[in-house]
N, CA, C and O atoms as a DFTB+ gen file, in Angstrom:
328 C
 N C O
     1  1     -24.150     -26.220      -2.092
     2  2     -24.199     -27.290      -1.192
     3  2     -24.658     -28.539      -1.793
     4  3     -25.728     -28.561      -2.403
     5  1     -23.922     -29.594      -1.667
     6  2     -24.327     -30.868      -2.270
     7  2     -25.367     -31.584      -1.436
     8  3     -25.249     -31.564      -0.211
     9  1     -26.355     -32.201      -2.000
    10  2     -27.409     -32.933      -1.307
    11  2     -27.046     -34.479      -1.303
    12  3     -26.517     -35.009      -2.279
    13  1     -27.354     -35.143      -0.182
    14  2     -27.070     -36.505      -0.072
    15  2     -28.318     -37.217       0.529
    16  3     -28.918     -36.684       1.462
    17  1     -28.674     -38.275       0.072
    18  2     -29.735     -39.124       0.718
    19  2     -29.187     -39.855       1.927
    20  3     -28.067     -40.348       1.790
    21  1     -29.757     -39.990       2.998
    22  2     -29.168     -40.560       4.203
    23  2     -28.482     -41.850       3.961
    24  3     -27.376     -42.059       4.461
    25  1     -29.040     -42.666       3.271
    26  2     -28.417     -44.026       2.982
    27  2     -27.098     -43.860       2.236
    28  3     -26.137     -44.575       2.522
    29  1     -27.035     -42.957       1.314
    30  2     -25.799     -42.801       0.598
    31  2     -24.747     -42.129       1.433
    32  3     -23.569     -42.471       1.327
    33  1     -25.142     -41.158       2.282
    34  2     -24.291     -40.401       3.136
    35  2     -23.749     -41.428       4.161
    36  3     -22.575     -41.293       4.504
    37  1     -24.472     -42.429       4.682
    38  2     -23.995     -43.343       5.569
    39  2     -23.038     -44.209       4.940
    40  3     -22.038     -44.520       5.588
    41  1     -23.201     -44.658       3.739
    42  2     -22.301     -45.534       3.079
    43  2     -21.064     -44.823       2.629
    44  3     -20.035     -45.461       2.407
    45  1     -21.127     -43.538       2.488
    46  2     -19.887     -42.762       1.950
    47  2     -19.545     -41.673       2.954
    48  3     -19.204     -40.567       2.535
    49  1     -19.616     -41.920       4.226
    50  2     -19.444     -40.863       5.304
    51  2     -18.098     -40.309       5.107
    52  3     -18.012     -39.086       5.213
    53  1     -16.996     -40.994       4.833
    54  2     -15.726     -40.353       4.696
    55  2     -15.648     -39.376       3.564
    56  3     -14.933     -38.380       3.671
    57  1     -16.329     -39.606       2.515
    58  2     -16.347     -38.691       1.377
    59  2     -17.226     -37.462       1.813
    60  3     -16.843     -36.325       1.541
    61  1     -18.293     -37.664       2.426
    62  2     -19.182     -36.558       2.932
    63  2     -18.369     -35.593       3.793
    64  3     -18.401     -34.380       3.590
    65  1     -17.622     -36.171       4.782
    66  2     -16.797     -35.374       5.580
    67  2     -15.702     -34.662       4.764
    68  3     -15.516     -33.455       4.916
    69  1     -15.017     -35.353       3.948
    70  2     -13.953     -34.627       3.192
    71  2     -14.553     -33.407       2.373
    72  3     -14.002     -32.307       2.374
    73  1     -15.757     -33.686       1.653
    74  2     -16.402     -32.589       0.945
    75  2     -16.793     -31.456       1.847
    76  3     -16.696     -30.291       1.460
    77  1     -17.249     -31.785       3.090
    78  2     -17.563     -30.674       4.031
    79  2     -16.296     -29.833       4.437
    80  3     -16.368     -28.623       4.653
    81  1     -15.130     -30.560       4.525
    82  2     -13.924     -29.812       4.758
    83  2     -13.532     -28.995       3.607
    84  3     -13.225     -27.813       3.762
    85  1     -13.525     -29.579       2.433
    86  2     -12.990     -28.967       1.155
    87  2     -13.971     -28.045       0.464
    88  3     -13.564     -26.994      -0.030
    89  1     -15.202     -28.380       0.407
    90  2     -16.093     -27.789      -0.440
    91  2     -17.282     -26.902       0.373
    92  3     -17.968     -26.053      -0.197
    93  1     -17.390     -27.204       1.628
    94  2     -18.441     -26.522       2.399
    95  2     -19.545     -27.527       2.820
    96  3     -19.443     -28.727       2.566
    97  1     -20.594     -26.994       3.470
    98  2     -21.619     -27.740       4.121
    99  2     -22.195     -28.680       3.177
   100  3     -22.309     -28.398       1.985
   101  1     -22.580     -29.849       3.698
   102  2     -23.257     -31.017       2.914
   103  2     -24.566     -31.238       3.522
   104  3     -24.661     -31.337       4.745
   105  1     -25.660     -31.330       2.693
   106  2     -26.969     -31.261       3.028
   107  2     -27.401     -32.874       3.127
   108  3     -27.032     -33.609       2.211
   109  1     -28.031     -33.323       4.022
   110  2     -28.451     -34.767       4.220
   111  2     -29.971     -34.756       4.298
   112  3     -30.562     -34.036       5.102
   113  1     -30.584     -35.557       3.458
   114  2     -32.080     -35.563       3.493
   115  2     -32.564     -36.992       3.857
   116  3     -31.891     -37.978       3.557
   117  1     -33.694     -37.074       4.481
   118  2     -34.276     -38.284       4.913
   119  2     -35.635     -38.294       4.410
   120  3     -36.452     -37.406       4.655
   121  1     -35.890     -39.460       3.603
   122  2     -37.202     -39.534       2.893
   123  2     -37.501     -38.370       2.059
   124  3     -38.660     -37.963       1.984
   125  1     -36.517     -37.786       1.409
   126  2     -36.684     -36.601       0.493
   127  2     -36.871     -35.268       1.151
   128  3     -37.137     -34.279       0.469
   129  1     -36.746     -35.207       2.420
   130  2     -36.866     -33.938       3.208
   131  2     -35.562     -33.573       3.802
   132  3     -34.866     -34.460       4.295
   133  1     -35.169     -32.325       3.797
   134  2     -34.001     -31.851       4.546
   135  2     -34.018     -32.372       6.057
   136  3     -35.023     -32.271       6.760
   137  1     -32.864     -32.917       6.480
   138  2     -32.786     -33.490       7.758
   139  2     -31.626     -32.998       8.608
   140  3     -31.726     -32.835       9.824
   141  1     -30.549     -32.777       7.927
   142  2     -29.250     -32.372       8.645
   143  2     -28.271     -31.747       7.704
   144  3     -28.390     -31.867       6.485
   145  1     -27.288     -31.068       8.281
   146  2     -26.119     -30.509       7.528
   147  2     -24.871     -30.934       8.150
   148  3     -24.712     -30.886       9.370
   149  1     -23.970     -31.354       7.328
   150  2     -22.602     -31.804       7.880
   151  2     -21.688     -30.596       7.603
   152  3     -21.527     -30.173       6.458
   153  1     -21.100     -30.055       8.674
   154  2     -20.143     -28.989       8.550
   155  2     -18.785     -29.346       8.905
   156  3     -18.604     -30.259       9.711
   157  1     -17.751     -28.686       8.356
   158  2     -16.391     -28.858       8.764
   159  2     -16.266     -28.282      10.283
   160  3     -17.102     -27.486      10.711
   161  1     -15.271     -28.693      10.997
   162  2     -15.159     -28.192      12.391
   163  2     -14.817     -26.686      12.319
   164  3     -15.213     -25.901      13.181
   165  1     -14.051     -26.304      11.236
   166  2     -13.745     -24.784      11.117
   167  2     -15.057     -23.911      10.867
   168  3     -15.214     -22.842      11.458
   169  1     -15.930     -24.380      10.025
   170  2     -17.256     -23.748       9.865
   171  2     -18.032     -23.708      11.150
   172  3     -18.604     -22.672      11.489
   173  1     -18.071     -24.836      11.899
   174  2     -18.832     -24.890      13.154
   175  2     -18.285     -23.938      14.236
   176  3     -19.023     -23.287      14.974
   177  1     -16.940     -23.903      14.280
   178  2     -16.342     -22.967      15.196
   179  2     -16.559     -21.521      14.881
   180  3     -16.671     -20.693      15.784
   181  1     -16.619     -21.209      13.638
   182  2     -16.947     -19.864      13.140
   183  2     -18.343     -19.509      13.570
   184  3     -18.540     -18.397      14.060
   185  1     -19.305     -20.347      13.429
   186  2     -20.705     -20.123      13.807
   187  2     -20.867     -20.020      15.286
   188  3     -21.821     -19.377      15.725
   189  1     -20.078     -20.556      16.038
   190  2     -20.237     -20.667      17.494
   191  2     -19.291     -19.627      18.276
   192  3     -19.368     -19.508      19.499
   193  1     -18.441     -18.922      17.532
   194  2     -17.598     -17.947      18.238
   195  2     -18.460     -16.863      18.875
   196  3     -19.499     -16.494      18.326
   197  1     -18.031     -16.343      20.043
   198  2     -18.800     -15.299      20.767
   199  2     -18.985     -14.080      19.888
   200  3     -18.063     -13.622      19.214
   201  1     -20.189     -13.574      19.916
   202  2     -20.490     -12.360      19.041
   203  2     -20.329     -11.177      19.962
   204  3     -20.742     -11.277      21.118
   205  1     -19.752     -10.047      19.537
   206  2     -19.639      -8.897      20.331
   207  2     -20.956      -8.211      20.524
   208  3     -21.875      -8.429      19.733
   209  1     -21.087      -7.423      21.500
   210  2     -22.381      -6.633      21.679
   211  2     -22.441      -5.736      20.609
   212  3     -21.458      -5.578      19.885
   213  1     -23.583      -5.076      20.413
   214  2     -23.817      -4.088      19.445
   215  2     -23.025      -2.949      19.738
   216  3     -22.451      -2.386      18.806
   217  1     -22.908      -2.521      20.917
   218  2     -22.066      -1.373      21.302
   219  2     -20.619      -1.580      20.831
   220  3     -20.012      -0.702      20.217
   221  1     -20.073      -2.808      21.150
   222  2     -18.709      -3.113      20.821
   223  2     -18.550      -3.196      19.320
   224  3     -17.477      -2.859      18.820
   225  1     -19.498      -3.603      18.608
   226  2     -19.505      -3.588      17.158
   227  2     -19.460      -2.249      16.587
   228  3     -18.774      -2.021      15.590
   229  1     -20.171      -1.328      17.179
   230  2     -20.159       0.112      16.626
   231  2     -18.837       0.764      17.188
   232  3     -18.396       1.706      16.530
   233  1     -18.284       0.460      18.099
   234  2     -16.931       1.011      18.551
   235  2     -15.737       0.540      17.781
   236  3     -14.713       1.218      17.702
   237  1     -15.888      -0.691      17.183
   238  2     -14.946      -1.249      16.392
   239  2     -14.998      -1.000      14.910
   240  3     -14.174      -1.475      14.128
   241  1     -16.061      -0.190      14.542
   242  2     -16.319       0.088      13.154
   243  2     -15.229       1.127      12.703
   244  3     -14.795       2.010      13.443
   245  1     -14.839       0.918      11.407
   246  2     -13.899       1.878      10.821
   247  2     -14.357       3.325      10.803
   248  3     -13.576       4.257      10.612
   249  1     -15.694       3.474      11.016
   250  2     -16.284       4.834      10.986
   251  2     -16.340       5.466      12.450
   252  3     -16.740       6.619      12.614
   253  1     -15.946       4.707      13.443
   254  2     -15.871       5.134      14.809
   255  2     -15.157       6.475      14.927
   256  3     -14.000       6.597      14.523
   257  1     -15.791       7.418      15.442
   258  2     -15.034       8.740      15.535
   259  2     -15.320       9.699      14.508
   260  3     -15.142      10.898      14.719
   261  1     -15.759       9.254      13.386
   262  2     -16.090      10.147      12.192
   263  2     -17.323      11.022      12.484
   264  3     -18.428      10.556      12.763
   265  1     -17.011      12.428      12.386
   266  2     -18.182      13.320      12.510
   267  2     -19.058      13.400      11.273
   268  3     -18.568      13.647      10.171
   269  1     -20.392      13.185      11.462
   270  2     -21.238      13.272      10.370
   271  2     -22.018      14.618      10.392
   272  3     -22.458      15.010      11.473
   273  1     -22.199      15.291       9.352
   274  2     -22.962      16.518       9.190
   275  2     -24.335      16.116       8.725
   276  3     -24.569      15.809       7.557
   277  1     -25.211      16.129       9.663
   278  2     -26.617      15.800       9.394
   279  2     -27.477      17.008       9.514
   280  3     -27.429      17.717      10.519
   281  1     -28.246      17.249       8.530
   282  2     -29.174      18.381       8.597
   283  2     -30.609      17.819       8.591
   284  3     -30.880      16.923       7.792
   285  1     -31.471      18.259       9.373
   286  2     -32.855      17.805       9.365
   287  2     -33.730      18.681       8.431
   288  3     -33.676      19.905       8.546
   289  1     -34.473      18.141       7.580
   290  2     -35.397      18.905       6.663
   291  2     -36.502      19.384       7.475
   292  3     -37.256      18.565       8.001
   293  1     -36.670      20.638       7.627
   294  2     -37.678      21.290       8.457
   295  2     -38.949      21.681       7.634
   296  3     -39.876      22.240       8.219
   297  1     -39.020      21.425       6.381
   298  2     -40.214      21.727       5.598
   299  2     -41.331      20.807       5.994
   300  3     -41.134      19.612       6.212
   301  1     -42.545      21.398       6.086
   302  2     -43.684      20.557       6.545
   303  2     -43.971      19.477       5.460
   304  3     -43.768      19.764       4.281
   305  1     -44.392      18.362       5.779
   306  2     -44.836      17.346       4.891
   307  2     -46.106      17.579       4.331
   308  3     -46.322      17.078       3.228
   309  1     -47.012      18.260       4.889
   310  2     -48.232      18.692       4.203
   311  2     -48.709      20.082       4.938
   312  3     -48.240      20.481       6.003
   313  1     -49.611      20.669       4.261
   314  2     -50.075      21.946       4.843
   315  2     -51.260      21.542       5.820
   316  3     -52.122      20.745       5.452
   317  1     -51.269      22.105       7.038
   318  2     -52.270      21.920       8.030
   319  2     -53.623      22.635       7.638
   320  3     -53.605      23.778       7.180
   321  1     -54.678      22.003       7.811
   322  2     -55.992      22.618       7.673
   323  2     -56.488      22.412       6.228
   324  3     -57.544      22.968       5.926
   325  1     -55.881      21.715       5.355
   326  2     -56.418      21.492       3.998
   327  2     -57.036      20.066       3.900
   328  3     -57.540      19.682       2.845
């Protein structure tokens, strides 16, 4: 991510936007501290798309319906009374 001082970003706004579209997010700093990030509209839309519920995520998994053979280890972790 390229970093820009606010003054430079204001003076070269078209370039900042083109770089956000072609190269990814652009970091803007104010008085040496991070202040904002310029994103392309595509990146913004991807961040704001609705997220499926956890249940829906599991149902859409490529492993949905696969039977797992799980065995629990029944050995004691320590001997009682010692």
